[in-house]
PDB file of C-alpha atoms in Angstrom:
ATOM      1  CA  UNK E 633      57.904  87.033   4.817  1.00 89.00           C
ATOM      2  CA  UNK E 634      56.134  88.006   1.633  1.00 92.00           C
ATOM      3  CA  UNK E 635      57.354  90.240  -1.259  1.00 94.00           C
ATOM      4  CA  UNK E 636      56.367  93.683   0.055  1.00 95.00           C
ATOM      5  CA  UNK E 637      57.928  92.610   3.756  1.00 95.00           C
ATOM      6  CA  UNK E 638      61.103  91.712   1.609  1.00 96.00           C
ATOM      7  CA  UNK E 639      61.184  95.240  -0.171  1.00 96.00           C
ATOM      8  CA  UNK E 640      60.403  96.924   3.044  1.00 96.00           C
ATOM      9  CA  UNK E 641      63.317  94.825   4.832  1.00 97.00           C
ATOM     10  CA  UNK E 642      65.697  96.000   1.985  1.00 97.00           C
ATOM     11  CA  UNK E 643      64.775  99.699   2.299  1.00 97.00           C
ATOM     12  CA  UNK E 644      65.088  99.805   6.141  1.00 97.00           C
ATOM     13  CA  UNK E 645      68.475  98.290   5.845  1.00 97.00           C
ATOM     14  CA  UNK E 646      69.639 100.575   2.900  1.00 98.00           C
ATOM     15  CA  UNK E 647      67.900 103.898   4.274  1.00 97.00           C
ATOM     16  CA  UNK E 648      67.187 103.171   8.105  1.00 97.00           C
ATOM     17  CA  UNK E 649      66.771 107.216   7.919  1.00 98.00           C
ATOM     18  CA  UNK E 650      63.588 106.669   5.651  1.00 97.00           C
ATOM     19  CA  UNK E 651      60.002 105.951   7.186  1.00 97.00           C
ATOM     20  CA  UNK E 652      58.849 103.739   4.359  1.00 96.00           C
ATOM     21  CA  UNK E 653      55.706 102.471   6.158  1.00 94.00           C
ATOM     22  CA  UNK E 654      53.329 104.071   3.625  1.00 96.00           C
ATOM     23  CA  UNK E 655      55.244 102.119   0.851  1.00 96.00           C
ATOM     24  CA  UNK E 656      54.153  98.860   2.442  1.00 95.00           C
ATOM     25  CA  UNK E 657      50.513  99.742   2.442  1.00 95.00           C
ATOM     26  CA  UNK E 658      50.801 101.014  -1.041  1.00 96.00           C
ATOM     27  CA  UNK E 659      52.619  98.239  -2.226  1.00 96.00           C
ATOM     28  CA  UNK E 660      50.133  95.904  -1.032  1.00 96.00           C
ATOM     29  CA  UNK E 661      47.143  97.765  -2.244  1.00 96.00           C
ATOM     30  CA  UNK E 662      49.079  97.946  -5.817  1.00 96.00           C
ATOM     31  CA  UNK E 663      49.696  94.020  -5.619  1.00 96.00           C
ATOM     32  CA  UNK E 664      46.148  93.377  -4.694  1.00 96.00           C
ATOM     33  CA  UNK E 665      44.654  95.742  -7.413  1.00 96.00           C
ATOM     34  CA  UNK E 666      46.707  93.774  -9.903  1.00 96.00           C
ATOM     35  CA  UNK E 667      45.355  90.248  -8.620  1.00 96.00           C
ATOM     36  CA  UNK E 668      41.892  91.700  -8.372  1.00 97.00           C
ATOM     37  CA  UNK E 669      41.680  93.222 -11.661  1.00 96.00           C
ATOM     38  CA  UNK E 670      43.060  90.044 -13.311  1.00 97.00           C
ATOM     39  CA  UNK E 671      40.441  87.895 -11.751  1.00 97.00           C
ATOM     40  CA  UNK E 672      37.612  90.292 -12.897  1.00 97.00           C
ATOM     41  CA  UNK E 673      39.166  90.610 -16.327  1.00 97.00           C
ATOM     42  CA  UNK E 674      38.701  86.779 -16.689  1.00 98.00           C
ATOM     43  CA  UNK E 675      35.130  86.877 -15.617  1.00 98.00           C
ATOM     44  CA  UNK E 676      34.486  89.749 -18.136  1.00 98.00           C
ATOM     45  CA  UNK E 677      36.305  87.947 -20.933  1.00 98.00           C
ATOM     46  CA  UNK E 678      33.885  84.827 -20.537  1.00 98.00           C
ATOM     47  CA  UNK E 679      31.224  87.215 -21.436  1.00 98.00           C
ATOM     48  CA  UNK E 680      33.034  88.730 -24.517  1.00 96.00           C
ATOM     49  CA  UNK E 681      33.492  92.071 -22.499  1.00 97.00           C
ATOM     50  CA  UNK E 682      36.585  93.863 -20.939  1.00 95.00           C
ATOM     51  CA  UNK E 683      36.711  96.656 -18.301  1.00 94.00           C
ATOM     52  CA  UNK E 684      35.494  99.572 -20.434  1.00 93.00           C
ATOM     53  CA  UNK E 685      32.667  97.606 -22.118  1.00 95.00           C
ATOM     54  CA  UNK E 686      31.559  96.146 -18.752  1.00 97.00           C
ATOM     55  CA  UNK E 687      31.487  99.577 -17.257  1.00 95.00           C
ATOM     56  CA  UNK E 688      29.170 101.110 -19.919  1.00 96.00           C
ATOM     57  CA  UNK E 689      26.605  98.214 -19.846  1.00 97.00           C
ATOM     58  CA  UNK E 690      26.687  98.054 -16.144  1.00 97.00           C
ATOM     59  CA  UNK E 691      26.246 101.739 -15.836  1.00 95.00           C
ATOM     60  CA  UNK E 692      23.216 101.483 -18.253  1.00 96.00           C
ATOM     61  CA  UNK E 693      21.664  98.640 -16.326  1.00 97.00           C
ATOM     62  CA  UNK E 694      22.174  99.897 -13.075  1.00 96.00           C
ATOM     63  CA  UNK E 695      20.699 103.579 -13.871  1.00 93.00           C
ATOM     64  CA  UNK E 696      17.024 102.336 -13.980  1.00 89.00           C
ATOM     65  CA  UNK E 697      16.701 104.337 -17.248  1.00 90.00           C
ATOM     66  CA  UNK E 698      15.227 101.622 -19.938  1.00 87.00           C
ATOM     67  CA  UNK E 699      15.088 104.562 -22.400  1.00 91.00           C
ATOM     68  CA  UNK E 700      18.943 104.908 -22.193  1.00 94.00           C
ATOM     69  CA  UNK E 701      21.250 107.685 -20.927  1.00 95.00           C
ATOM     70  CA  UNK E 702      22.643 110.749 -22.829  1.00 92.00           C
ATOM     71  CA  UNK E 703      26.455 110.441 -23.531  1.00 90.00           C
ATOM     72  CA  UNK E 704      26.890 113.144 -20.887  1.00 89.00           C
ATOM     73  CA  UNK E 705      24.965 111.131 -18.475  1.00 91.00           C
ATOM     74  CA  UNK E 706      27.492 108.195 -18.956  1.00 92.00           C
ATOM     75  CA  UNK E 707      30.479 110.629 -18.900  1.00 91.00           C
ATOM     76  CA  UNK E 708      29.365 111.850 -15.392  1.00 90.00           C
ATOM     77  CA  UNK E 709      28.848 108.199 -14.130  1.00 91.00           C
ATOM     78  CA  UNK E 710      31.966 106.506 -15.529  1.00 87.00           C
ATOM     79  CA  UNK E 711      34.287 109.502 -15.129  1.00 80.00           C
ATOM     80  CA  UNK E 712      36.219 109.077 -18.457  1.00 87.00           C
ATOM     81  CA  UNK E 713      36.839 111.647 -21.152  1.00 88.00           C
ATOM     82  CA  UNK E 714      34.355 112.249 -23.955  1.00 88.00           C
ATOM     83  CA  UNK E 715      36.685 110.655 -26.594  1.00 89.00           C
ATOM     84  CA  UNK E 716      36.983 107.621 -24.439  1.00 90.00           C
ATOM     85  CA  UNK E 717      33.352 107.309 -24.197  1.00 91.00           C
ATOM     86  CA  UNK E 718      32.694 107.732 -27.800  1.00 91.00           C
ATOM     87  CA  UNK E 719      35.039 104.994 -28.648  1.00 93.00           C
ATOM     88  CA  UNK E 720      33.336 102.826 -25.980  1.00 93.00           C
ATOM     89  CA  UNK E 721      29.836 103.393 -27.323  1.00 95.00           C
ATOM     90  CA  UNK E 722      30.940 102.916 -30.962  1.00 95.00           C
ATOM     91  CA  UNK E 723      32.396  99.420 -30.063  1.00 96.00           C
ATOM     92  CA  UNK E 724      29.489  98.305 -28.247  1.00 97.00           C
ATOM     93  CA  UNK E 725      27.113  99.555 -30.965  1.00 97.00           C
ATOM     94  CA  UNK E 726      29.530  97.645 -33.373  1.00 97.00           C
ATOM     95  CA  UNK E 727      28.866  94.273 -31.332  1.00 97.00           C
ATOM     96  CA  UNK E 728      25.027  95.091 -31.154  1.00 98.00           C
ATOM     97  CA  UNK E 729      25.076  95.665 -27.440  1.00 98.00           C
ATOM     98  CA  UNK E 730      24.026  99.146 -27.272  1.00 98.00           C
ATOM     99  CA  UNK E 731      22.234 101.562 -29.582  1.00 97.00           C
ATOM    100  CA  UNK E 732      21.855 105.090 -30.212  1.00 96.00           C
ATOM    101  CA  UNK E 733      18.379 106.359 -30.297  1.00 95.00           C
ATOM    102  CA  UNK E 734      16.711 109.936 -30.677  1.00 93.00           C
ATOM    103  CA  UNK E 735      16.557 111.905 -27.319  1.00 91.00           C
ATOM    104  CA  UNK E 736      12.654 112.747 -26.959  1.00 88.00           C
ATOM    105  CA  UNK E 737      13.780 115.653 -24.643  1.00 86.00           C
ATOM    106  CA  UNK E 738      16.550 116.910 -26.997  1.00 85.00           C
ATOM    107  CA  UNK E 739      16.082 116.836 -30.707  1.00 84.00           C
ATOM    108  CA  UNK E 740      19.555 117.397 -31.401  1.00 88.00           C
ATOM    109  CA  UNK E 741      20.807 114.617 -29.262  1.00 90.00           C
ATOM    110  CA  UNK E 742      20.528 110.871 -28.489  1.00 94.00           C
ATOM    111  CA  UNK E 743      20.542 108.320 -26.019  1.00 96.00           C
ATOM    112  CA  UNK E 744      22.546 105.203 -25.552  1.00 97.00           C
ATOM    113  CA  UNK E 745      20.131 102.224 -24.671  1.00 97.00           C
ATOM    114  CA  UNK E 746      21.024  98.709 -24.237  1.00 97.00           C
ATOM    115  CA  UNK E 747      19.926  96.146 -26.794  1.00 97.00           C
ATOM    116  CA  UNK E 748      18.197  92.967 -25.860  1.00 97.00           C
ATOM    117  CA  UNK E 749      21.616  91.388 -26.590  1.00 98.00           C
ATOM    118  CA  UNK E 750      23.194  93.884 -24.377  1.00 97.00           C
ATOM    119  CA  UNK E 751      20.810  93.522 -21.645  1.00 97.00           C
ATOM    120  CA  UNK E 752      21.069  89.785 -21.663  1.00 98.00           C
ATOM    121  CA  UNK E 753      25.062  89.898 -21.572  1.00 98.00           C
ATOM    122  CA  UNK E 754      25.318  92.459 -18.835  1.00 98.00           C
ATOM    123  CA  UNK E 755      22.382  90.317 -16.709  1.00 98.00           C
ATOM    124  CA  UNK E 756      24.642  87.312 -16.978  1.00 98.00           C
ATOM    125  CA  UNK E 757      28.094  89.272 -16.724  1.00 98.00           C
ATOM    126  CA  UNK E 758      26.895  91.054 -13.449  1.00 98.00           C
ATOM    127  CA  UNK E 759      25.919  87.962 -11.865  1.00 98.00           C
ATOM    128  CA  UNK E 760      29.304  86.373 -12.511  1.00 98.00           C
ATOM    129  CA  UNK E 761      31.184  89.681 -11.777  1.00 98.00           C
ATOM    130  CA  UNK E 762      29.549  89.596  -8.209  1.00 98.00           C
ATOM    131  CA  UNK E 763      30.312  85.930  -7.605  1.00 98.00           C
ATOM    132  CA  UNK E 764      33.957  86.636  -8.568  1.00 98.00           C
ATOM    133  CA  UNK E 765      34.022  89.509  -6.154  1.00 97.00           C
ATOM    134  CA  UNK E 766      32.806  87.442  -3.305  1.00 97.00           C
ATOM    135  CA  UNK E 767      35.158  84.753  -4.152  1.00 97.00           C
ATOM    136  CA  UNK E 768      38.167  87.215  -4.030  1.00 97.00           C
ATOM    137  CA  UNK E 769      37.036  88.488  -0.560  1.00 97.00           C
ATOM    138  CA  UNK E 770      36.279  85.219   0.998  1.00 96.00           C
ATOM    139  CA  UNK E 771      39.442  85.409   3.085  1.00 95.00           C
ATOM    140  CA  UNK E 772      38.043  88.141   5.133  1.00 97.00           C
ATOM    141  CA  UNK E 773      35.322  87.661   7.654  1.00 97.00           C
ATOM    142  CA  UNK E 774      32.273  90.022   7.341  1.00 96.00           C
ATOM    143  CA  UNK E 775      33.396  92.292  10.208  1.00 98.00           C
ATOM    144  CA  UNK E 776      37.035  92.910   8.535  1.00 98.00           C
ATOM    145  CA  UNK E 777      35.533  93.400   5.187  1.00 97.00           C
ATOM    146  CA  UNK E 778      33.368  96.103   6.666  1.00 97.00           C
ATOM    147  CA  UNK E 779      36.724  97.436   8.393  1.00 98.00           C
ATOM    148  CA  UNK E 780      38.767  97.474   5.639  1.00 97.00           C
ATOM    149  CA  UNK E 781      35.861  99.166   3.539  1.00 97.00           C
ATOM    150  CA  UNK E 782      35.570 101.948   6.263  1.00 98.00           C
ATOM    151  CA  UNK E 783      39.427 102.146   6.231  1.00 97.00           C
ATOM    152  CA  UNK E 784      39.652 102.800   2.322  1.00 96.00           C
ATOM    153  CA  UNK E 785      36.627 105.012   2.339  1.00 97.00           C
ATOM    154  CA  UNK E 786      38.257 107.119   4.997  1.00 97.00           C
ATOM    155  CA  UNK E 787      41.459 107.293   3.150  1.00 95.00           C
ATOM    156  CA  UNK E 788      39.754 107.986  -0.428  1.00 94.00           C
ATOM    157  CA  UNK E 789      37.766 110.915   1.335  1.00 96.00           C
ATOM    158  CA  UNK E 790      40.727 112.322   3.083  1.00 95.00           C
ATOM    159  CA  UNK E 791      42.875 112.175  -0.152  1.00 93.00           C
ATOM    160  CA  UNK E 792      40.028 113.862  -2.065  1.00 92.00           C
ATOM    161  CA  UNK E 793      39.509 116.659   0.601  1.00 92.00           C
ATOM    162  CA  UNK E 794      43.423 117.286   0.463  1.00 88.00           C
ATOM    163  CA  UNK E 795      43.761 117.365  -3.267  1.00 79.00           C
ATOM    164  CA  UNK E 796      40.796 119.777  -3.148  1.00 73.00           C
ATOM    165  CA  UNK E 797      42.440 122.065  -0.783  1.00 59.00           C
ATOM    166  CA  UNK E 798      45.818 121.974  -2.688  1.00 54.00           C
ATOM    167  CA  UNK E 799      44.111 122.615  -6.113  1.00 48.00           C
ATOM    168  CA  UNK E 800      42.989 126.154  -5.125  1.00 44.00           C
ATOM    169  CA  UNK E 801      46.832 126.993  -4.003  1.00 42.00           C
TER     170      UNK E 801
END
């Protein structure tokens, strides 16, 4: 019996009238998220990064745009607020990992581009990040990992469609 099992057993005893089945799934997801995040944070830290800086560097690297991305494009690809993105960019500029360069398509704007140091950092960090993720999921067979991914994707899609339907109410 693990921690979540004990909590569910206590609720079943204290409130047998409640169906706490979802609490079991959400509790496990929450505990796993914390463990997964902690392991990934150790990997990022080994490269002088945190979740936010890794996110921006990885977004720039995977975008396939060597000239950089506009702050708006970064916002769209990372789903953070403009104030948060400005802070992230400022910190990365300060550490020499990205630079602001004029946008040739918009004379008033600029692009965010990886510096050589930023490129080298994300190249090493993403390899270690992927290795960490493989290690974390080693306890699942390939079929189990595919099933879990499919189920999580289904849940996410259904939650998104339900929240979309409810937001117009």
